[in-house]
Every structure is written in C-alpha cells, then in structure tokens.
PDB file of C-alpha atoms and ligand atoms in Angstrom:
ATOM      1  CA  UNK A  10      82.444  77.110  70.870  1.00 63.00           C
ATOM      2  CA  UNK A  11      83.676  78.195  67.535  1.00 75.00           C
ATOM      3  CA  UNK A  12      81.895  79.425  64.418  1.00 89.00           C
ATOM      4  CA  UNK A  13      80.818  77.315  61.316  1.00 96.00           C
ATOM      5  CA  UNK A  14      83.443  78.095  58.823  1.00 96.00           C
ATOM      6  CA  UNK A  15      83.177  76.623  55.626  1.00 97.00           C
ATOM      7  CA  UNK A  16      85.929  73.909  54.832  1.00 98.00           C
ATOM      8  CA  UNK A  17      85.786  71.971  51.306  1.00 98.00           C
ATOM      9  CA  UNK A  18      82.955  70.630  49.307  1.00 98.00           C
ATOM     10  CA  UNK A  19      81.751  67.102  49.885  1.00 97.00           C
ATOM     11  CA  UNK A  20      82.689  66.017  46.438  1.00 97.00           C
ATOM     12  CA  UNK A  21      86.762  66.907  47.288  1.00 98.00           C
ATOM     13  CA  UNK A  22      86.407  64.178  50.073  1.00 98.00           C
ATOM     14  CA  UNK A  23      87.292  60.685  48.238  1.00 96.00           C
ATOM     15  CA  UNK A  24      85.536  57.710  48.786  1.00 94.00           C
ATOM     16  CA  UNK A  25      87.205  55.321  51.578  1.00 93.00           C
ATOM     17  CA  UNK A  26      89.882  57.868  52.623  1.00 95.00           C
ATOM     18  CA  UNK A  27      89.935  61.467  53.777  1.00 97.00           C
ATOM     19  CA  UNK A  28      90.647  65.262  53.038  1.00 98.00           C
ATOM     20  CA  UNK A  29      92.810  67.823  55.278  1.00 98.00           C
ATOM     21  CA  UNK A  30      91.953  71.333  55.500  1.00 98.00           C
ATOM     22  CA  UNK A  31      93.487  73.709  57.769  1.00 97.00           C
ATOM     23  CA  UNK A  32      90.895  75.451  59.853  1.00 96.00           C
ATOM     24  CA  UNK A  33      91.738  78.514  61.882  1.00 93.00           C
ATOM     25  CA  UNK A  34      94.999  76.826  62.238  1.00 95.00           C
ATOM     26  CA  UNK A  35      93.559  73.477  62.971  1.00 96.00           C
ATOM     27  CA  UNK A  36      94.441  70.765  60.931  1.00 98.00           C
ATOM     28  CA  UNK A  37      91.191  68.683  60.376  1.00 98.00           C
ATOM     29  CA  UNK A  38      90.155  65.712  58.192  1.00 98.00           C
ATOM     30  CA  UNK A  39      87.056  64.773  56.544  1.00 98.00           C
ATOM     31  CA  UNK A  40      85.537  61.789  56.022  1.00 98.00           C
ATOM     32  CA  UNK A  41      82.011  61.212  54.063  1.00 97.00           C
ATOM     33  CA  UNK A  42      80.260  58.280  56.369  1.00 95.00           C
ATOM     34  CA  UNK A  43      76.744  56.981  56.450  1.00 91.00           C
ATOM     35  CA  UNK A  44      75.554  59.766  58.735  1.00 89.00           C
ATOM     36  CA  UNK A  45      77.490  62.276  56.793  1.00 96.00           C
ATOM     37  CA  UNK A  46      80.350  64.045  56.544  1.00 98.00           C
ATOM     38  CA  UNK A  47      83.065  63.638  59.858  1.00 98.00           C
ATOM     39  CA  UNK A  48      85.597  66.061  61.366  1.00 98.00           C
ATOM     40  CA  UNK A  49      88.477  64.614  63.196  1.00 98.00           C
ATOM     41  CA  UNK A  50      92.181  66.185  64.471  1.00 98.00           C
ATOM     42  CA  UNK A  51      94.402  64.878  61.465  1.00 98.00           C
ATOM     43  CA  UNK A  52      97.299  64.539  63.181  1.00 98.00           C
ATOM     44  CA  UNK A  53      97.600  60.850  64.473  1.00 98.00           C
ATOM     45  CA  UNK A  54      98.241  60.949  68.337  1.00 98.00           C
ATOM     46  CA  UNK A  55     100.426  57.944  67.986  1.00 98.00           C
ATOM     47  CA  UNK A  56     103.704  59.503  65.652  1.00 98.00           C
ATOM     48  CA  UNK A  57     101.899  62.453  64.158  1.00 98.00           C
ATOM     49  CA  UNK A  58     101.058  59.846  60.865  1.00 98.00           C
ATOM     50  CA  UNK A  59      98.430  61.418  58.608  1.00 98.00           C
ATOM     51  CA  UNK A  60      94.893  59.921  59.471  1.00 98.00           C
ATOM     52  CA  UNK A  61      93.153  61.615  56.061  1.00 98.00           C
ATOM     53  CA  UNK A  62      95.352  59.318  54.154  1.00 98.00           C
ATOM     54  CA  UNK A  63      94.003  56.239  55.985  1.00 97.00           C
ATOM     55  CA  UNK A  64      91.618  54.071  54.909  1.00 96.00           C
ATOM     56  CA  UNK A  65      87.846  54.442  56.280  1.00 97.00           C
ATOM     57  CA  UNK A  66      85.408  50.953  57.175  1.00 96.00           C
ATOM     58  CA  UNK A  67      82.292  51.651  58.918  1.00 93.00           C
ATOM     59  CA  UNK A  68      83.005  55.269  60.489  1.00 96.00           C
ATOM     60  CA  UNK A  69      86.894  53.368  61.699  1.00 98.00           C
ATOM     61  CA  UNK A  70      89.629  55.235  59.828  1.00 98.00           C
ATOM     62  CA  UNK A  71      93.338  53.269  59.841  1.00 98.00           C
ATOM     63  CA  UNK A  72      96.181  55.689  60.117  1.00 98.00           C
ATOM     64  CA  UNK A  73      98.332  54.908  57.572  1.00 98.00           C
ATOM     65  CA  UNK A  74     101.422  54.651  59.629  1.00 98.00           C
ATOM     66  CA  UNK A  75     100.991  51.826  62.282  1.00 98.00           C
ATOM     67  CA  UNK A  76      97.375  51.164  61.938  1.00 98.00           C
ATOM     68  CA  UNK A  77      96.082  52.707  65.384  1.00 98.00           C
ATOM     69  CA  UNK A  78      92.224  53.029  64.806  1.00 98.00           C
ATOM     70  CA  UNK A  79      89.696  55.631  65.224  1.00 98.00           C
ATOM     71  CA  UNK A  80      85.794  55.913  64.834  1.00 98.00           C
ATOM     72  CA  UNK A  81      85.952  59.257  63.249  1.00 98.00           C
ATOM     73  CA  UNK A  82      82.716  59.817  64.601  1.00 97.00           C
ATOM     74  CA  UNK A  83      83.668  60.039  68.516  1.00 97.00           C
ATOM     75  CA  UNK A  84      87.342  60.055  68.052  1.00 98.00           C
ATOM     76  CA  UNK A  85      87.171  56.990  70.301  1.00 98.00           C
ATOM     77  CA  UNK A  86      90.939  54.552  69.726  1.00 98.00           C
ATOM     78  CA  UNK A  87      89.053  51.347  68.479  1.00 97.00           C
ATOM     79  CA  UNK A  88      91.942  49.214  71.277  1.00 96.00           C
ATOM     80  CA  UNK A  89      92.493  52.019  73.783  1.00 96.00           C
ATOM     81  CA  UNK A  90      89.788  53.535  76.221  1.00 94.00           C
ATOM     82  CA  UNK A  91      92.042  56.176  77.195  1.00 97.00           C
ATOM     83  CA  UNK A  92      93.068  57.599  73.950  1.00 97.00           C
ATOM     84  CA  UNK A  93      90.485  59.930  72.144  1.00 97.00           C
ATOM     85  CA  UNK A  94      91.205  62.541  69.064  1.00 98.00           C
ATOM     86  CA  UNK A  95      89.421  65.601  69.054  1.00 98.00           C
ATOM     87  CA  UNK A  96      86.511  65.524  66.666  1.00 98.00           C
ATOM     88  CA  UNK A  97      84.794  68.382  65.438  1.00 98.00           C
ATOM     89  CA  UNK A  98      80.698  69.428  64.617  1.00 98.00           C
ATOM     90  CA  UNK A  99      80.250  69.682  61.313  1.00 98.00           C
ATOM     91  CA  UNK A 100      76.980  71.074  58.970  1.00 98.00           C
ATOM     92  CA  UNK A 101      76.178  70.310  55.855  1.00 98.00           C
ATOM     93  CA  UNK A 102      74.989  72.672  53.354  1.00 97.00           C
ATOM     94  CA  UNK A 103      74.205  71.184  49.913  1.00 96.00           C
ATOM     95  CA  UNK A 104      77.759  70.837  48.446  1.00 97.00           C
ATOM     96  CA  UNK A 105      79.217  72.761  51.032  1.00 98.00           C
ATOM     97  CA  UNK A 106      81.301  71.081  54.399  1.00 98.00           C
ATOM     98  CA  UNK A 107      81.389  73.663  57.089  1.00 98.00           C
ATOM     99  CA  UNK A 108      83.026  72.819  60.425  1.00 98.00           C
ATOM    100  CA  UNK A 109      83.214  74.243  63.855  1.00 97.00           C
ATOM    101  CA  UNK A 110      86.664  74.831  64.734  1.00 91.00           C
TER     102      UNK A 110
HETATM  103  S1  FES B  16     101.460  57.456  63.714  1.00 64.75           S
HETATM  104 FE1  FES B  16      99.439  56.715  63.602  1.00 64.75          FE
HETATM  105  S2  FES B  16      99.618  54.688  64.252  1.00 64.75           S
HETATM  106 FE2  FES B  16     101.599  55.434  64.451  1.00 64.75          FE
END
C-alpha cells in the first residue's frame, strides 16, 4: 500500500476524456465518473496507446488506438476476462485528486 499523494485538481480532468499525471513514476489517468474521480495505468496493455486520450461512456474509456475497452473503475477489458489494467484508490478532497500509488 502506497501513500495518498496529491495528483491534479478535478477541474484539469476534461469532460468525456482523461488526464495523465506521473505518480511516483507511475503513469496514471484520471477520469471524472458518476462515482467520482478514477485512477487507471495509462498505458494501454494492447500497443502502449494512450488511454487518457480516449473517450469515456459510462465508467468504459476507448483507447484511442484500436478501441480495446476498459471500465476505468475495475480495470476490467469490456471483451476479455483475462485482461485487467491496474487501477488505483483515489480520495477526493474538495478540488484536490489525490491517488494511492
Ligand atoms: S494500443 Fe490500445 S487498443 Fe491498441
């Protein structure tokens, strides 16, 4: 278990896509659902495509590259049982993202 470090604010996360930030070396992206904000590995386990720049529906981000599909919430792959991407706690403090990473 990691510590809470602080990431971005919620308002740097756009709406329908996501934000990297590079925590302790991690690189994470954040996406603003109807639970909250979501932490998931960026890097697409596919060909390494960029999932922050992918489109979010329902808690199911796109990667922009080939359109494998992730709920950012469990890192579940929407066609593949065997594929999950890390996924990371994160707390909300007012403005503030933090993440455990
Ligand atoms: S790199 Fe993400 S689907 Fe291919």
């Amino acid at each position: 278990m990691g510590e809470f470090v602080k990431a971005c604010k919620k308002s740097e996360i756009p709406d329908g896509a996501g934000k990297r930030v590079q925590v302790n070396g991690k690189e994470i992206a954040f996406f603003k659902t109807q639970e909250g904000v979501c932490a998931i590995y960026s890097v697409c386990p596919h060909q390494g495509g960029p999932l922050e720049e992918g489109g979010i529906t329902d808690q199911v981000v796109t990667c922009p590259w080939h359109g494998w599909e992730f709920n950012v919430t469990t890192g579940e792959c929407t066609f593949n049982d065997s594929i999950k991407q890390p996924t990371f706690r994160v707390k909300e403090e007012g403005e503030d993202v933090f993440v455990e990473a």
